mmCIF file of C-alpha atoms in Angstrom:
data_model
loop_
_atom_site.group_PDB
_atom_site.id
_atom_site.type_symbol
_atom_site.label_atom_id
_atom_site.label_comp_id
_atom_site.label_asym_id
_atom_site.label_seq_id
_atom_site.Cartn_x
_atom_site.Cartn_y
_atom_site.Cartn_z
ATOM 1 C CA MET B 1 4.096 18.513 -19.170
ATOM 2 C CA ASP B 2 2.203 19.818 -16.154
ATOM 3 C CA VAL B 3 3.477 17.306 -13.566
ATOM 4 C CA ASP B 4 6.236 18.567 -11.252
ATOM 5 C CA LEU B 5 9.322 16.344 -11.714
ATOM 6 C CA THR B 6 11.549 18.134 -9.174
ATOM 7 C CA PRO B 7 13.761 15.648 -7.242
ATOM 8 C CA LYS B 8 12.727 15.227 -3.600
ATOM 9 C CA LEU B 9 14.132 13.890 -0.331
ATOM 10 C CA ALA B 10 12.214 11.381 1.799
ATOM 11 C CA LYS B 11 10.419 12.475 4.970
ATOM 12 C CA GLN B 12 10.302 10.556 8.233
ATOM 13 C CA ILE B 13 6.944 8.902 8.844
ATOM 14 C CA TYR B 14 7.668 7.315 12.235
ATOM 15 C CA GLY B 15 10.615 6.257 14.376
ATOM 16 C CA GLY B 16 12.093 5.611 17.795
ATOM 17 C CA ASP B 17 15.128 4.105 19.527
ATOM 18 C CA GLY B 18 15.265 1.195 17.076
ATOM 19 C CA GLY B 19 15.248 3.289 13.932
ATOM 20 C CA SER B 20 12.961 5.141 11.567
ATOM 21 C CA TYR B 21 10.822 4.766 8.458
ATOM 22 C CA HIS B 22 10.916 7.369 5.692
ATOM 23 C CA ALA B 23 8.841 7.753 2.523
ATOM 24 C CA TRP B 24 8.276 9.991 -0.466
ATOM 25 C CA CYS B 25 4.816 11.521 -0.560
ATOM 26 C CA PRO B 26 2.741 11.559 -3.788
ATOM 27 C CA ASN B 27 1.502 15.032 -2.876
ATOM 28 C CA GLU B 28 5.077 16.352 -3.108
ATOM 29 C CA LEU B 29 6.252 14.075 -5.935
ATOM 30 C CA PRO B 30 3.119 13.742 -8.123
ATOM 31 C CA MET B 31 4.728 11.274 -10.566
ATOM 32 C CA LEU B 32 4.526 8.641 -7.811
ATOM 33 C CA LYS B 33 0.740 8.621 -8.059
ATOM 34 C CA GLU B 34 0.768 9.262 -11.797
ATOM 35 C CA GLY B 35 3.054 6.309 -12.420
ATOM 36 C CA ASN B 36 1.776 4.042 -9.617
ATOM 37 C CA ILE B 37 5.200 3.969 -7.958
ATOM 38 C CA GLY B 38 6.051 3.746 -4.252
ATOM 39 C CA ALA B 39 9.344 4.736 -2.633
ATOM 40 C CA ALA B 40 10.493 4.435 0.991
ATOM 41 C CA LYS B 41 13.530 3.821 3.228
ATOM 42 C CA ILE B 42 14.045 2.109 6.536
ATOM 43 C CA ALA B 43 16.968 3.035 8.815
ATOM 44 C CA LEU B 44 17.779 0.719 11.734
ATOM 45 C CA SER B 45 20.143 1.585 14.580
ATOM 46 C CA LYS B 46 22.081 -1.090 16.475
ATOM 47 C CA ASN B 47 19.683 -3.847 17.631
ATOM 48 C CA GLY B 48 16.909 -2.205 15.651
ATOM 49 C CA PHE B 49 14.219 -4.641 14.510
ATOM 50 C CA ALA B 50 11.589 -3.898 11.871
ATOM 51 C CA LEU B 51 8.596 -6.022 12.873
ATOM 52 C CA PRO B 52 7.234 -8.678 10.481
ATOM 53 C CA ARG B 53 4.896 -7.197 7.908
ATOM 54 C CA TYR B 54 3.055 -7.739 4.664
ATOM 55 C CA SER B 55 3.032 -5.030 2.002
ATOM 56 C CA ASP B 56 0.373 -4.142 -0.536
ATOM 57 C CA SER B 57 3.004 -3.820 -3.285
ATOM 58 C CA ALA B 58 5.754 -5.751 -5.040
ATOM 59 C CA LYS B 59 9.142 -4.104 -4.460
ATOM 60 C CA VAL B 60 12.864 -4.165 -5.050
ATOM 61 C CA ALA B 61 14.903 -3.536 -1.891
ATOM 62 C CA TYR B 62 18.416 -2.102 -2.125
ATOM 63 C CA VAL B 63 20.816 -1.907 0.841
ATOM 64 C CA LEU B 64 22.270 1.609 0.863
ATOM 65 C CA GLN B 65 24.387 1.298 4.003
ATOM 66 C CA GLY B 66 25.503 -1.174 6.642
ATOM 67 C CA CYS B 67 24.822 -4.873 6.998
ATOM 68 C CA GLY B 68 22.263 -6.922 8.869
ATOM 69 C CA VAL B 69 19.768 -9.745 8.609
ATOM 70 C CA ALA B 70 16.487 -10.041 6.727
ATOM 71 C CA GLY B 71 13.736 -12.600 7.099
ATOM 72 C CA ILE B 72 11.662 -13.338 4.009
ATOM 73 C CA VAL B 73 8.638 -15.623 3.794
ATOM 74 C CA LEU B 74 7.295 -16.171 0.297
ATOM 75 C CA PRO B 75 3.613 -17.198 0.131
ATOM 76 C CA GLU B 76 3.173 -20.771 1.390
ATOM 77 C CA LYS B 77 6.945 -21.155 1.827
ATOM 78 C CA GLU B 78 9.336 -21.469 4.759
ATOM 79 C CA GLU B 79 11.173 -18.478 6.207
ATOM 80 C CA LYS B 80 14.521 -17.659 4.635
ATOM 81 C CA VAL B 81 16.927 -15.810 6.918
ATOM 82 C CA ILE B 82 19.443 -13.903 4.827
ATOM 83 C CA ALA B 83 22.565 -11.919 5.644
ATOM 84 C CA ILE B 84 22.425 -8.582 3.822
ATOM 85 C CA LYS B 85 25.049 -5.928 3.174
ATOM 86 C CA LYS B 86 25.639 -2.702 1.268
ATOM 87 C CA GLY B 87 24.985 -3.148 -2.439
ATOM 88 C CA ASP B 88 22.507 -6.021 -2.074
ATOM 89 C CA ALA B 89 19.366 -5.936 -4.226
ATOM 90 C CA ILE B 90 16.457 -8.133 -3.162
ATOM 91 C CA ALA B 91 13.301 -8.794 -5.180
ATOM 92 C CA LEU B 92 10.196 -8.878 -2.972
ATOM 93 C CA PRO B 93 7.132 -10.197 -4.837
ATOM 94 C CA PHE B 94 3.615 -9.306 -3.797
ATOM 95 C CA GLY B 95 2.480 -11.231 -0.731
ATOM 96 C CA VAL B 96 5.826 -11.795 1.013
ATOM 97 C CA VAL B 97 6.325 -11.247 4.734
ATOM 98 C CA THR B 98 9.574 -9.527 5.700
ATOM 99 C CA TRP B 99 11.444 -8.474 8.813
ATOM 100 C CA TRP B 100 14.761 -6.615 9.111
ATOM 101 C CA TYR B 101 17.370 -6.543 11.876
ATOM 102 C CA ASN B 102 20.616 -4.641 12.491
ATOM 103 C CA LYS B 103 23.108 -6.111 14.955
ATOM 104 C CA ASP B 104 26.016 -3.766 14.116
ATOM 105 C CA ASP B 105 27.042 -0.288 15.233
ATOM 106 C CA THR B 106 26.692 1.124 11.697
ATOM 107 C CA GLU B 107 23.161 2.151 10.780
ATOM 108 C CA LEU B 108 21.447 -0.216 8.351
ATOM 109 C CA VAL B 109 19.596 1.673 5.608
ATOM 110 C CA VAL B 110 17.429 -0.104 3.035
ATOM 111 C CA LEU B 111 15.688 1.542 0.073
ATOM 112 C CA PHE B 112 12.369 0.195 -1.265
ATOM 113 C CA LEU B 113 11.087 1.009 -4.746
ATOM 114 C CA GLY B 114 8.023 -0.690 -6.153
ATOM 115 C CA ASP B 115 4.820 -0.868 -8.138
ATOM 116 C CA THR B 116 1.637 0.348 -6.418
ATOM 117 C CA LYS B 117 -0.925 -0.768 -9.002
ATOM 118 C CA THR B 118 -2.254 -3.247 -6.412
ATOM 119 C CA ALA B 119 -1.779 -0.859 -3.494
ATOM 120 C CA HIS B 120 -4.279 0.519 -1.018
ATOM 121 C CA LYS B 121 -3.226 4.032 -2.129
ATOM 122 C CA ALA B 122 -1.650 4.820 -5.503
ATOM 123 C CA GLY B 123 1.909 6.103 -5.099
ATOM 124 C CA SER B 124 2.338 4.868 -1.506
ATOM 125 C CA PHE B 125 3.231 1.618 0.230
ATOM 126 C CA THR B 126 0.939 0.377 2.985
ATOM 127 C CA ASP B 127 2.459 -2.164 5.379
ATOM 128 C CA MET B 128 0.254 -4.522 7.368
ATOM 129 C CA TYR B 129 2.051 -5.498 10.569
ATOM 130 C CA LEU B 130 1.647 -8.910 12.130
ATOM 131 C CA THR B 131 2.238 -7.508 15.619
ATOM 132 C CA GLY B 132 2.679 -4.219 17.457
ATOM 133 C CA SER B 133 0.288 -1.459 18.476
ATOM 134 C CA ASN B 134 -1.173 -1.376 14.951
ATOM 135 C CA GLY B 135 -0.806 -5.097 14.232
ATOM 136 C CA ILE B 136 -3.552 -6.895 12.344
ATOM 137 C CA PHE B 137 -4.666 -8.967 15.337
ATOM 138 C CA THR B 138 -5.281 -5.934 17.543
ATOM 139 C CA GLY B 139 -8.495 -5.466 15.587
ATOM 140 C CA PHE B 140 -9.883 -8.914 16.337
ATOM 141 C CA SER B 141 -11.631 -9.830 19.553
ATOM 142 C CA THR B 142 -9.791 -12.046 22.041
ATOM 143 C CA GLU B 143 -12.268 -14.820 21.238
ATOM 144 C CA PHE B 144 -11.412 -14.798 17.527
ATOM 145 C CA VAL B 145 -7.665 -14.661 18.183
ATOM 146 C CA SER B 146 -7.723 -17.474 20.735
ATOM 147 C CA ARG B 147 -9.743 -19.721 18.413
ATOM 148 C CA ALA B 148 -7.527 -18.915 15.408
ATOM 149 C CA TRP B 149 -4.330 -19.733 17.306
ATOM 150 C CA ASP B 150 -5.833 -22.457 19.525
ATOM 151 C CA VAL B 151 -4.678 -20.862 22.792
ATOM 152 C CA GLU B 152 -6.425 -19.722 25.958
ATOM 153 C CA GLU B 153 -7.937 -16.240 25.775
ATOM 154 C CA SER B 154 -5.512 -15.023 28.428
ATOM 155 C CA VAL B 155 -2.574 -16.165 26.285
ATOM 156 C CA ALA B 156 -4.091 -14.577 23.184
ATOM 157 C CA LYS B 157 -4.494 -11.289 25.040
ATOM 158 C CA THR B 158 -0.838 -11.405 26.119
ATOM 159 C CA LEU B 159 0.358 -12.134 22.588
ATOM 160 C CA VAL B 160 -1.664 -9.326 21.051
ATOM 161 C CA SER B 161 -1.102 -6.615 23.658
ATOM 162 C CA SER B 162 2.480 -7.124 24.908
ATOM 163 C CA GLN B 163 4.183 -5.420 21.958
ATOM 164 C CA THR B 164 3.152 -1.771 22.325
ATOM 165 C CA ALA B 165 5.579 -0.288 19.780
ATOM 166 C CA LYS B 166 4.737 0.441 16.150
ATOM 167 C CA GLY B 167 6.724 -0.862 13.191
ATOM 168 C CA ILE B 168 10.281 -0.660 14.576
ATOM 169 C CA VAL B 169 11.597 -1.648 18.007
ATOM 170 C CA LYS B 170 14.974 -1.911 19.725
ATOM 171 C CA LEU B 171 15.826 -5.366 21.049
ATOM 172 C CA ASP B 172 17.889 -6.054 24.145
ATOM 173 C CA ALA B 173 21.607 -6.333 23.421
ATOM 174 C CA GLY B 174 21.748 -10.006 24.377
ATOM 175 C CA PHE B 175 18.736 -11.113 22.371
ATOM 176 C CA GLN B 176 19.578 -13.851 19.870
ATOM 177 C CA MET B 177 17.959 -13.559 16.445
ATOM 178 C CA PRO B 178 18.048 -16.502 14.009
ATOM 179 C CA GLU B 179 21.336 -16.968 12.174
ATOM 180 C CA PRO B 180 21.330 -16.430 8.409
ATOM 181 C CA LYS B 181 22.332 -19.170 5.982
ATOM 182 C CA GLN B 182 24.586 -18.401 3.028
ATOM 183 C CA ALA B 183 22.576 -20.761 0.806
ATOM 184 C CA ASN B 184 19.481 -18.630 1.361
ATOM 185 C CA ARG B 185 21.004 -15.801 -0.684
ATOM 186 C CA ASP B 186 20.969 -17.916 -3.844
ATOM 187 C CA GLY B 187 18.230 -16.707 -6.150
ATOM 188 C CA MET B 188 17.072 -14.119 -3.615
ATOM 189 C CA VAL B 189 19.861 -11.533 -3.554
ATOM 190 C CA LEU B 190 22.268 -9.962 -6.044
ATOM 191 C CA ASN B 191 25.047 -7.712 -4.785
ATOM 192 C CA CYS B 192 25.303 -4.945 -7.372
ATOM 193 C CA GLU B 193 28.749 -3.863 -6.185
ATOM 194 C CA GLU B 194 30.198 -7.362 -6.708
ATOM 195 C CA ALA B 195 28.223 -8.640 -9.710
ATOM 196 C CA PRO B 196 29.788 -8.806 -13.204
ATOM 197 C CA LEU B 197 29.563 -5.458 -14.936
ATOM 198 C CA ASP B 198 27.231 -5.075 -17.900
ATOM 199 C CA VAL B 199 28.979 -1.843 -18.923
ATOM 200 C CA ASP B 200 32.467 -0.663 -17.961
ATOM 201 C CA ILE B 201 33.852 2.411 -19.713
ATOM 202 C CA LYS B 202 37.151 3.811 -18.500
ATOM 203 C CA GLY B 203 36.708 7.360 -17.257
ATOM 204 C CA GLY B 204 32.996 7.155 -18.023
ATOM 205 C CA GLY B 205 31.075 4.808 -15.783
ATOM 206 C CA LYS B 206 29.892 1.322 -14.883
ATOM 207 C CA VAL B 207 26.502 -0.407 -14.895
ATOM 208 C CA VAL B 208 25.079 -3.555 -13.324
ATOM 209 C CA VAL B 209 21.614 -4.499 -14.586
ATOM 210 C CA LEU B 210 19.149 -6.625 -12.596
ATOM 211 C CA ASN B 211 16.893 -8.747 -14.766
ATOM 212 C CA THR B 212 15.332 -12.199 -14.897
ATOM 213 C CA LYS B 213 18.672 -13.770 -15.836
ATOM 214 C CA ASN B 214 20.695 -12.788 -12.765
ATOM 215 C CA LEU B 215 17.796 -12.422 -10.292
ATOM 216 C CA PRO B 216 14.813 -14.487 -11.507
ATOM 217 C CA LEU B 217 12.472 -13.161 -8.811
ATOM 218 C CA VAL B 218 12.352 -9.767 -10.535
ATOM 219 C CA GLY B 219 10.074 -11.458 -13.047
ATOM 220 C CA GLU B 220 7.513 -11.972 -10.285
ATOM 221 C CA VAL B 221 8.004 -8.402 -9.100
ATOM 222 C CA GLY B 222 7.527 -7.092 -12.645
ATOM 223 C CA LEU B 223 10.405 -4.607 -12.366
ATOM 224 C CA GLY B 224 13.930 -4.286 -13.661
ATOM 225 C CA ALA B 225 16.670 -2.358 -11.874
ATOM 226 C CA ASP B 226 20.228 -1.150 -12.275
ATOM 227 C CA LEU B 227 23.082 0.406 -10.351
ATOM 228 C CA VAL B 228 24.975 3.070 -12.289
ATOM 229 C CA ARG B 229 28.288 4.565 -11.169
ATOM 230 C CA LEU B 230 29.151 7.678 -13.167
ATOM 231 C CA ASP B 231 32.761 8.824 -12.942
ATOM 232 C CA GLY B 232 33.715 12.388 -12.035
ATOM 233 C CA SER B 233 32.548 14.970 -14.612
ATOM 234 C CA ALA B 234 31.498 12.204 -17.022
ATOM 235 C CA MET B 235 28.251 12.292 -18.976
ATOM 236 C CA CYS B 236 25.547 9.661 -19.379
ATOM 237 C CA SER B 237 24.265 9.692 -22.960
ATOM 238 C CA PRO B 238 20.786 11.054 -23.608
ATOM 239 C CA GLY B 239 18.522 8.020 -23.738
ATOM 240 C CA LEU B 240 15.029 6.688 -23.196
ATOM 241 C CA SER B 241 13.166 3.500 -22.461
ATOM 242 C CA CYS B 242 11.837 2.319 -25.805
ATOM 243 C CA ASP B 243 9.316 -0.045 -24.204
ATOM 244 C CA SER B 244 7.370 2.805 -22.544
ATOM 245 C CA ALA B 245 8.678 2.070 -19.046
ATOM 246 C CA LEU B 246 9.035 4.603 -16.239
ATOM 247 C CA GLN B 247 12.473 5.136 -14.679
ATOM 248 C CA VAL B 248 12.559 5.779 -10.921
ATOM 249 C CA THR B 249 16.007 6.959 -9.790
ATOM 250 C CA TYR B 250 17.502 7.338 -6.328
ATOM 251 C CA ILE B 251 20.874 9.096 -5.963
ATOM 252 C CA VAL B 252 23.033 6.815 -3.810
ATOM 253 C CA ARG B 253 26.263 8.831 -3.717
ATOM 254 C CA GLY B 254 27.789 12.019 -5.082
ATOM 255 C CA SER B 255 26.069 14.738 -7.053
ATOM 256 C CA GLY B 256 25.512 16.009 -10.562
ATOM 257 C CA ARG B 257 23.109 17.550 -13.016
ATOM 258 C CA VAL B 258 20.128 16.113 -14.889
ATOM 259 C CA GLN B 259 18.048 17.265 -17.834
ATOM 260 C CA VAL B 260 14.858 15.593 -19.056
ATOM 261 C CA VAL B 261 13.165 16.425 -22.361
ATOM 262 C CA GLY B 262 9.541 15.520 -23.068
ATOM 263 C CA PRO B 263 7.969 14.063 -26.208
ATOM 264 C CA ASP B 264 7.184 17.575 -27.477
ATOM 265 C CA GLY B 265 10.874 18.541 -27.465
ATOM 266 C CA LYS B 266 10.574 20.804 -24.425
ATOM 267 C CA ARG B 267 12.807 20.519 -21.368
ATOM 268 C CA VAL B 268 10.642 19.361 -18.476
ATOM 269 C CA LEU B 269 13.347 19.056 -15.822
ATOM 270 C CA GLU B 270 16.717 20.658 -15.158
ATOM 271 C CA ALA B 271 18.049 20.102 -11.665
ATOM 272 C CA HIS B 272 21.116 19.554 -9.530
ATOM 273 C CA LEU B 273 21.033 16.138 -7.891
ATOM 274 C CA LYS B 274 22.490 15.102 -4.539
ATOM 275 C CA ALA B 275 22.585 11.933 -2.462
ATOM 276 C CA GLY B 276 19.132 11.064 -1.161
ATOM 277 C CA ASN B 277 17.212 12.645 -4.051
ATOM 278 C CA LEU B 278 14.530 10.655 -5.837
ATOM 279 C CA PHE B 279 13.087 11.581 -9.216
ATOM 280 C CA ILE B 280 11.025 9.886 -11.919
ATOM 281 C CA VAL B 281 11.463 10.035 -15.678
ATOM 282 C CA PRO B 282 8.040 9.716 -17.359
ATOM 283 C CA ARG B 283 7.360 7.468 -20.324
ATOM 284 C CA PHE B 284 8.775 8.575 -23.689
ATOM 285 C CA CYS B 285 10.998 11.230 -22.099
ATOM 286 C CA VAL B 286 14.733 11.467 -22.805
ATOM 287 C CA VAL B 287 17.122 11.863 -19.855
ATOM 288 C CA SER B 288 20.814 12.713 -19.551
ATOM 289 C CA LYS B 289 23.079 13.295 -16.548
ATOM 290 C CA ILE B 290 26.504 14.843 -15.950
ATOM 291 C CA GLY B 291 28.378 14.043 -12.773
ATOM 292 C CA ASP B 292 30.093 16.609 -10.576
ATOM 293 C CA PRO B 293 33.868 16.151 -10.052
ATOM 294 C CA ASP B 294 33.284 13.553 -7.318
ATOM 295 C CA GLY B 295 31.036 11.468 -9.604
ATOM 296 C CA MET B 296 27.522 10.227 -8.975
ATOM 297 C CA ASP B 297 25.975 6.790 -8.294
ATOM 298 C CA TRP B 298 22.308 5.970 -8.649
ATOM 299 C CA PHE B 299 19.991 2.998 -8.242
ATOM 300 C CA SER B 300 16.945 2.822 -10.489
ATOM 301 C CA ILE B 301 13.959 0.639 -11.070
ATOM 302 C CA ILE B 302 12.305 0.369 -14.453
ATOM 303 C CA THR B 303 8.670 -0.685 -14.714
ATOM 304 C CA THR B 304 9.398 -3.794 -16.767
ATOM 305 C CA PRO B 305 11.538 -6.803 -15.744
ATOM 306 C CA ASN B 306 13.722 -6.773 -18.885
ATOM 307 C CA PRO B 307 13.977 -3.118 -19.959
ATOM 308 C CA ILE B 308 15.191 -2.000 -23.362
ATOM 309 C CA PHE B 309 16.932 1.353 -23.720
ATOM 310 C CA THR B 310 17.968 3.338 -26.736
ATOM 311 C CA HIS B 311 20.639 6.040 -26.669
ATOM 312 C CA LEU B 312 20.800 9.160 -28.799
ATOM 313 C CA ALA B 313 24.569 9.706 -28.653
ATOM 314 C CA GLY B 314 27.580 7.402 -28.922
ATOM 315 C CA LYS B 315 28.602 4.624 -31.305
ATOM 316 C CA THR B 316 25.501 2.515 -30.605
ATOM 317 C CA SER B 317 23.087 5.435 -30.909
ATOM 318 C CA THR B 318 20.216 5.725 -33.353
ATOM 319 C CA TRP B 319 22.038 8.470 -35.204
ATOM 320 C CA LYS B 320 24.938 6.162 -36.023
ATOM 321 C CA ALA B 321 22.540 3.699 -37.620
ATOM 322 C CA LEU B 322 21.000 6.226 -40.001
ATOM 323 C CA SER B 323 22.427 6.759 -43.466
ATOM 324 C CA PRO B 324 24.319 10.000 -44.310
ATOM 325 C CA GLN B 325 21.585 11.176 -46.670
ATOM 326 C CA VAL B 326 18.942 10.825 -43.989
ATOM 327 C CA LEU B 327 21.089 12.808 -41.541
ATOM 328 C CA GLN B 328 21.631 15.584 -44.101
ATOM 329 C CA ALA B 329 17.915 15.794 -44.824
ATOM 330 C CA ALA B 330 16.837 15.544 -41.181
ATOM 331 C CA PHE B 331 19.264 18.179 -39.908
ATOM 332 C CA LYS B 332 19.068 20.215 -43.141
ATOM 333 C CA VAL B 333 22.873 20.524 -43.277
ATOM 334 C CA SER B 334 25.615 20.123 -45.876
ATOM 335 C CA PRO B 335 27.548 16.857 -46.362
ATOM 336 C CA ASP B 336 30.567 18.457 -44.653
ATOM 337 C CA VAL B 337 28.600 19.164 -41.475
ATOM 338 C CA GLU B 338 27.079 15.676 -41.588
ATOM 339 C CA LYS B 339 30.530 14.075 -41.916
ATOM 340 C CA LEU B 340 31.822 16.089 -38.957
ATOM 341 C CA PHE B 341 28.819 15.026 -36.876
ATOM 342 C CA SER B 342 29.108 11.376 -37.883
ATOM 343 C CA SER B 343 32.837 11.263 -37.139
ATOM 344 C CA LYS B 344 32.272 12.132 -33.473
ATOM 345 C CA ARG B 345 31.551 9.631 -30.670
ATOM 346 C CA SER B 346 32.644 6.762 -32.920
ATOM 347 C CA ALA B 347 34.314 4.857 -30.064
ATOM 348 C CA GLU B 348 32.357 5.845 -26.935
ATOM 349 C CA GLU B 349 28.977 4.482 -25.915
ATOM 350 C CA ILE B 350 26.542 5.294 -23.088
ATOM 351 C CA PHE B 351 29.136 7.152 -20.957
ATOM 352 C CA PHE B 352 31.395 9.946 -22.138
ATOM 353 C CA PRO B 353 34.510 10.891 -20.126
ATOM 354 C CA PRO B 354 35.020 14.603 -19.421
ATOM 355 C CA PRO B 355 36.696 16.698 -22.139
ATOM 356 C CA ASN B 356 40.487 16.947 -21.867
#
């Protein structure tokens, strides 16, 4: 495989007193363009406000740090103002308008991963701002704006030109933003740190999977997602997506090692991972990770809303399903070696605690 799969950190694209916007570049992480995947982060300081915007891509947002408020307007729907906090996952279908606000001292950091098949540029998100120095209406003449909004031209000029910042601004401390409603979270947000666990293996790890059952909007986004928390020195079984999906993984916390093997049986990636790294596992590749002593957490999207995975080690693995004779013939080993192999990993699945 000729594509460079090396994990990368995001780079700042723009920023100011209110916060900053960071993204991964397809030129540095070629699998973004190859797989039509976008990845970015927004970091808002206290009173930081990310101006209302459209995006050219459907996304899943994941709150990495802090808490704040998000405004979401689905096409032809009313605005929903939602309180957000660390661990929240939010499905953002194509065509939504969003804004983000941080009223707390702790920095609010939100990760965006999404599909760029409909995007202006493959492998990158393009946001279209409703206001600001690069807002959509700055390109129209005052006449067109005033007629569209049914206001005097002088008012239209004030509306279009008063906000001179780009993308992110810092609001005055006393400015009152709309209050979120708890009911607005229903069907829009799933907190991955509080949701029922799909997998929980003592000494191994935990998984929460986002799909159309617990967050129906992911069906409109066309993506699945999961939060995996790997315990210290534990291993995640070698596995692959058996429905040809790409896996896009962001390391949320901790560190560890990863190996990826391609369809031709050659290792295409071996790297040490740390918080902030993003990497992509191509279709039909097998991936496995081992956490460092402090463990490792990651958030991933999968390019299908209801992904199906198969594992190659553990009690639910493909090897356990095959008959002894097939194993002997496939490995070209004696029955004694096959019995020893088959007797291992008879209780563990997906995650393997560290050796005693």
